[in-house]
Tab-separated table of C-alpha atoms and ligand atoms in Angstrom:
chain	number	residue	atom	x	y	z
V	1	MET	CA	10.853	15.974	-2.150
V	2	PRO	CA	11.352	14.874	-5.497
V	3	PHE	CA	8.000	14.746	-6.154
V	4	ASP	CA	4.369	15.883	-4.550
V	5	ILE	CA	2.138	13.022	-3.837
V	6	LEU	CA	-1.721	13.783	-3.615
V	7	THR	CA	-3.937	11.255	-1.714
V	8	ILE	CA	-7.144	10.888	-3.608
V	9	PRO	CA	-9.624	9.163	-1.654
V	10	CYS	CA	-12.220	6.724	-4.126
V	11	LEU	CA	-14.861	4.526	-3.842
V	12	SER	CA	-15.658	3.824	-0.212
V	13	ASP	CA	-12.288	3.428	1.298
V	14	ASN	CA	-9.854	3.132	-1.441
V	15	TYR	CA	-6.857	5.480	-1.771
V	16	ALA	CA	-5.265	6.561	-5.268
V	17	PHE	CA	-2.293	8.716	-5.212
V	18	ILE	CA	-1.317	11.243	-8.089
V	19	LEU	CA	2.458	12.052	-8.259
V	20	HIS	CA	3.639	15.246	-9.685
V	21	GLU	CA	7.158	15.505	-10.847
V	22	PRO	CA	7.786	19.089	-10.964
V	23	SER	CA	11.322	19.073	-13.013
V	24	THR	CA	9.628	17.567	-16.123
V	25	ASP	CA	5.914	18.210	-15.382
V	26	THR	CA	5.446	14.506	-15.557
V	27	VAL	CA	2.100	13.080	-13.922
V	28	ALA	CA	1.378	9.808	-12.580
V	29	LEU	CA	-1.248	7.942	-10.983
V	30	VAL	CA	-1.006	4.947	-8.635
V	31	ASP	CA	-4.193	2.585	-8.667
V	32	ALA	CA	-7.587	4.035	-10.577
V	33	PRO	CA	-10.239	2.704	-8.211
V	34	SER	CA	-12.576	5.225	-9.959
V	35	ALA	CA	-12.314	7.832	-12.656
V	36	ALA	CA	-14.299	10.740	-11.470
V	37	PRO	CA	-12.345	11.748	-8.444
V	38	ILE	CA	-8.876	11.410	-10.092
V	39	ARG	CA	-10.137	13.484	-13.013
V	40	ALA	CA	-11.405	16.399	-10.731
V	41	GLU	CA	-8.252	16.597	-8.885
V	42	LEU	CA	-6.280	16.572	-12.466
V	43	GLU	CA	-8.608	19.064	-13.690
V	44	ASN	CA	-8.497	21.338	-10.660
V	45	ARG	CA	-4.635	21.733	-11.119
V	46	GLY	CA	-4.701	21.566	-14.882
V	47	TRP	CA	-2.509	18.400	-14.878
V	48	LYS	CA	-2.761	15.963	-17.598
V	49	LEU	CA	-1.972	12.195	-16.883
V	50	ASP	CA	1.012	10.651	-18.433
V	51	LEU	CA	1.157	7.331	-16.482
V	52	ILE	CA	-1.071	5.017	-14.683
V	53	LEU	CA	0.610	2.395	-12.314
V	54	LEU	CA	-1.200	-0.636	-11.418
V	55	THR	CA	-0.326	-2.793	-8.383
V	56	HIS	CA	-2.913	-5.486	-8.763
V	57	HIS	CA	-5.787	-6.865	-10.744
V	58	HIS	CA	-8.553	-6.166	-8.209
V	59	ASP	CA	-11.494	-4.135	-9.584
V	60	ASP	CA	-11.138	-1.829	-6.833
V	61	HIS	CA	-7.629	-0.788	-8.078
V	62	ILE	CA	-8.075	-0.974	-11.763
V	63	ASP	CA	-12.239	0.133	-12.604
V	64	GLY	CA	-11.095	3.758	-13.762
V	65	VAL	CA	-8.384	2.625	-15.946
V	66	ALA	CA	-10.382	2.706	-19.417
V	67	GLU	CA	-12.098	6.031	-18.857
V	68	LEU	CA	-8.922	7.518	-17.787
V	69	VAL	CA	-6.960	6.298	-20.779
V	70	ALA	CA	-9.531	7.729	-22.997
V	71	ALA	CA	-9.540	11.041	-21.453
V	72	TYR	CA	-5.881	11.566	-21.243
V	73	GLY	CA	-3.864	8.533	-23.382
V	74	SER	CA	-1.979	7.669	-20.457
V	75	LYS	CA	0.539	4.769	-20.654
V	76	VAL	CA	-0.307	1.789	-18.362
V	77	ILE	CA	2.245	-0.126	-16.588
V	78	GLY	CA	1.397	-3.395	-14.509
V	79	ALA	CA	2.551	-6.849	-13.622
V	80	ALA	CA	3.584	-8.769	-16.730
V	81	ALA	CA	2.726	-11.592	-14.706
V	82	ASP	CA	-0.987	-10.334	-14.332
V	83	ALA	CA	-1.215	-8.939	-17.848
V	84	HIS	CA	-4.054	-11.611	-18.530
V	85	ARG	CA	-6.120	-9.992	-16.082
V	86	LEU	CA	-5.051	-6.285	-15.837
V	87	PRO	CA	-6.179	-3.699	-18.576
V	88	PRO	CA	-4.477	-3.533	-21.339
V	89	LEU	CA	-0.658	-2.526	-20.211
V	90	ASP	CA	1.730	-0.536	-22.468
V	91	ILE	CA	4.664	-1.445	-20.039
V	92	LYS	CA	4.869	-4.811	-18.629
V	93	VAL	CA	7.268	-5.042	-15.564
V	94	SER	CA	8.480	-7.721	-13.288
V	95	GLU	CA	10.481	-7.605	-9.607
V	96	GLY	CA	13.875	-6.003	-10.484
V	97	ASP	CA	12.472	-3.398	-13.113
V	98	LYS	CA	12.914	-0.200	-13.187
V	99	ILE	CA	10.151	2.458	-13.989
V	100	LYS	CA	10.499	6.173	-14.719
V	101	VAL	CA	8.230	9.012	-13.611
V	102	GLY	CA	9.953	12.129	-15.134
V	103	ALA	CA	13.015	12.298	-13.323
V	104	GLU	CA	12.498	9.896	-10.664
V	105	THR	CA	13.286	6.218	-11.259
V	106	GLY	CA	11.310	3.242	-9.145
V	107	ASP	CA	11.769	-0.075	-8.319
V	108	VAL	CA	9.283	-2.908	-9.175
V	109	LEU	CA	8.989	-5.158	-6.153
V	110	ASP	CA	7.108	-8.426	-6.171
V	111	VAL	CA	4.752	-8.329	-3.075
V	112	SER	CA	2.776	-11.410	-3.769
V	113	GLY	CA	0.434	-12.339	-0.888
V	114	HIS	CA	-2.909	-10.642	-1.081
V	115	THR	CA	-2.943	-11.762	-4.526
V	116	VAL	CA	0.070	-13.554	-6.614
V	117	GLY	CA	1.368	-11.050	-8.983
V	118	HIS	CA	0.688	-7.976	-6.546
V	119	ILE	CA	3.390	-5.389	-7.162
V	120	ALA	CA	4.736	-2.296	-5.175
V	121	PHE	CA	6.495	0.803	-6.506
V	122	SER	CA	9.481	1.746	-4.271
V	123	PHE	CA	11.148	5.271	-5.127
V	124	PRO	CA	14.288	5.231	-3.129
V	125	GLN	CA	15.182	9.002	-3.973
V	126	ALA	CA	11.874	10.290	-3.148
V	127	LYS	CA	11.339	7.770	0.036
V	128	ALA	CA	8.272	6.713	-0.896
V	129	VAL	CA	6.822	3.027	-1.575
V	130	PHE	CA	3.227	2.376	-3.344
V	131	THR	CA	2.162	-0.535	-1.567
V	132	ALA	CA	-1.715	-1.048	-2.024
V	133	ASP	CA	-2.983	-4.080	-0.125
V	134	SER	CA	0.032	-5.818	0.715
V	135	LEU	CA	1.672	-3.302	3.595
V	136	MET	CA	-1.065	-1.210	4.884
V	137	ALA	CA	-1.342	1.123	7.662
V	138	LEU	CA	-1.092	-0.853	10.832
V	139	GLY	CA	-2.375	-4.048	8.646
V	140	CYS	CA	-1.590	-6.106	5.523
V	141	GLY	CA	-3.967	-7.451	2.823
V	142	ARG	CA	-6.024	-10.420	3.327
V	143	LEU	CA	-4.325	-13.566	1.932
V	144	PHE	CA	-6.876	-14.322	-1.129
V	145	GLU	CA	-4.340	-16.040	-3.513
V	146	GLY	CA	-1.097	-16.229	-1.708
V	147	LYS	CA	0.271	-18.232	1.193
V	148	PRO	CA	1.585	-16.687	4.372
V	149	ASP	CA	5.335	-17.285	3.654
V	150	GLN	CA	4.790	-15.485	0.310
V	151	MET	CA	3.593	-12.464	2.485
V	152	TRP	CA	5.870	-12.626	5.052
V	153	ALA	CA	8.804	-12.590	2.464
V	154	SER	CA	6.729	-9.610	0.621
V	155	LEU	CA	6.593	-7.248	3.903
V	156	SER	CA	10.346	-8.198	4.768
V	157	LYS	CA	11.308	-6.732	1.533
V	158	LEU	CA	9.301	-3.778	2.343
V	159	ALA	CA	10.294	-3.773	5.698
V	160	ALA	CA	14.047	-3.267	4.512
V	161	LEU	CA	13.406	-0.325	2.911
V	162	ASP	CA	14.668	3.273	4.366
V	163	PRO	CA	12.742	3.700	7.433
V	164	GLY	CA	12.105	7.370	6.655
V	165	THR	CA	10.194	5.997	3.730
V	166	THR	CA	6.472	7.289	3.133
V	167	VAL	CA	4.094	4.142	2.656
V	168	CYS	CA	1.272	5.068	0.101
V	169	SER	CA	-1.219	2.004	1.059
V	170	GLY	CA	-4.402	1.315	-0.670
V	171	HIS	CA	-7.122	1.410	1.883
V	172	GLU	CA	-8.813	3.369	4.626
V	173	TYR	CA	-8.875	0.292	7.032
V	174	THR	CA	-6.626	1.776	9.882
V	175	GLU	CA	-9.039	2.099	12.461
V	176	ALA	CA	-10.198	-1.583	12.228
V	177	ASN	CA	-6.639	-2.568	11.990
V	178	ALA	CA	-5.750	-0.768	15.275
V	179	ARG	CA	-8.438	-2.593	17.244
V	180	PHE	CA	-6.873	-6.071	16.034
V	181	ALA	CA	-3.108	-4.678	16.765
V	182	LEU	CA	-4.196	-3.996	20.384
V	183	THR	CA	-5.248	-7.268	20.556
V	184	VAL	CA	-1.745	-8.665	19.679
V	185	ASP	CA	0.423	-6.011	20.998
V	186	PRO	CA	-0.964	-4.459	23.951
V	187	GLU	CA	1.959	-3.453	25.895
V	188	ASN	CA	3.558	-1.384	23.012
V	189	ALA	CA	3.231	2.191	23.796
V	190	ALA	CA	4.037	3.311	20.332
V	191	LEU	CA	1.220	1.470	19.152
V	192	ARG	CA	-0.996	2.971	21.992
V	193	ASP	CA	-0.160	6.463	21.170
V	194	ARG	CA	-0.770	5.621	17.182
V	195	VAL	CA	-4.193	4.217	18.015
V	196	ASP	CA	-5.214	7.289	19.918
V	197	TRP	CA	-3.733	9.636	16.779
V	198	ILE	CA	-5.791	7.384	14.617
V	199	SER	CA	-9.055	7.796	16.523
V	200	LYS	CA	-8.743	11.506	16.816
V	201	THR	CA	-7.759	11.751	12.940
V	202	ARG	CA	-10.865	9.616	11.891
V	203	ALA	CA	-13.123	11.487	14.115
V	204	LYS	CA	-12.413	14.644	12.284
V	205	GLY	CA	-12.512	12.653	9.063
V	206	GLY	CA	-8.864	12.701	8.131
V	207	PHE	CA	-6.722	10.101	6.316
V	208	THR	CA	-4.459	7.677	8.276
V	209	VAL	CA	-2.664	7.032	4.819
V	210	PRO	CA	0.306	7.448	4.155
V	211	SER	CA	2.363	6.560	6.869
V	212	THR	CA	5.866	5.927	7.160
V	213	LEU	CA	7.924	2.813	7.467
V	214	SER	CA	9.175	3.764	10.723
V	215	GLU	CA	5.869	4.031	12.443
V	216	GLU	CA	4.963	0.517	10.763
V	217	LEU	CA	7.924	-1.130	12.073
V	218	ALA	CA	7.313	0.290	15.376
V	219	THR	CA	3.456	-0.675	15.612
V	220	ASN	CA	2.299	-2.606	12.771
V	221	PRO	CA	1.805	-6.254	14.121
V	222	PHE	CA	2.538	-7.876	10.800
V	223	LEU	CA	5.833	-6.662	10.546
V	224	ARG	CA	6.477	-7.647	14.095
V	225	ALA	CA	6.585	-11.646	14.060
V	226	GLY	CA	10.076	-11.100	15.736
V	227	ASP	CA	8.985	-9.281	18.884
V	228	PRO	CA	9.851	-11.252	21.782
V	229	ALA	CA	6.915	-9.975	23.698
V	230	ILE	CA	4.475	-10.626	20.553
V	231	ARG	CA	5.936	-14.389	20.593
V	232	ALA	CA	5.687	-15.133	24.100
V	233	ASP	CA	2.189	-13.840	24.282
V	234	LEU	CA	1.092	-16.212	21.372
V	235	GLY	CA	3.103	-19.033	23.100
V	236	MET	CA	5.217	-18.984	19.824
V	237	ALA	CA	8.888	-18.258	20.951
V	238	ASP	CA	10.331	-20.786	18.941
V	239	ALA	CA	8.590	-20.705	15.855
V	240	SER	CA	10.209	-18.930	12.715
V	241	ASP	CA	8.833	-15.426	11.818
V	242	ALA	CA	6.945	-16.842	8.965
V	243	GLU	CA	5.056	-18.837	11.382
V	244	VAL	CA	4.500	-16.122	13.806
V	245	PHE	CA	2.936	-13.845	10.998
V	246	ALA	CA	0.832	-16.840	9.618
V	247	GLU	CA	-0.781	-17.153	13.333
V	248	ILE	CA	-1.482	-13.229	13.168
V	249	ARG	CA	-2.918	-13.016	9.662
V	250	ALA	CA	-5.271	-16.260	10.923
V	251	ARG	CA	-6.139	-14.369	13.979
V	252	LYS	CA	-6.780	-11.204	12.125
V	253	ASP	CA	-9.209	-13.192	9.619
V	254	ARG	CA	-10.940	-14.438	12.938
V	255	PHE	CA	-11.222	-11.183	14.490
A	301	ZN	ZN1	-7.057	-5.992	-3.209
A	302	FE	FE1	-8.098	-3.501	-2.721
């Protein structure tokens, strides 16, 4: 594993991730819902904080930035397109740009949909992607700003990564996502097994994030718009994948 990833629960149901790249002792954070739990973890380990990577402008992903920058002098990386509504950025990035976390190189992906300007950070060598409120464990973010087509294109980019990729998403919404997923894809045995694991894990207070892309491909209804059984159930055998995705997303909004 080229870097270590710590999952930090924040606020009521957010996750932030601390990355430690050991060969250069570089520490990065993905999203800053609140400073306190992140500072506590850094202090425990005797780590500084070199970089803060921001996925999108919502308060529950950026509210801790100012305090962390004041405490550690971290450099902040975020979407150039959203610079006007993100905390001050030291490095502005767009789709196709590369970022460095010590010796690790990450690709910036535009994953607009939940917001327009939402980005993800994919580290192919570490096989990890930080998706926040785009692709989530058994779900995807609500479309506050983008259109279904846009989210479908974003999810399709993520779906094309190595299936062994660890998917680090932004919230512990998985149990509610699971209840919905079963209504769309009830015959899916892999989904039923995963839902079982999710219930047991949550009953013990465990995290269901991160997940793996292969699990999401097998069970996440928002990645499975091409699945013949789902399409048949929806009466959408001849629709485009983007149309099927839009219908599944609309059903989740009403669920
Ligand atoms: Zn959000
Ligand atoms: Fe969020």
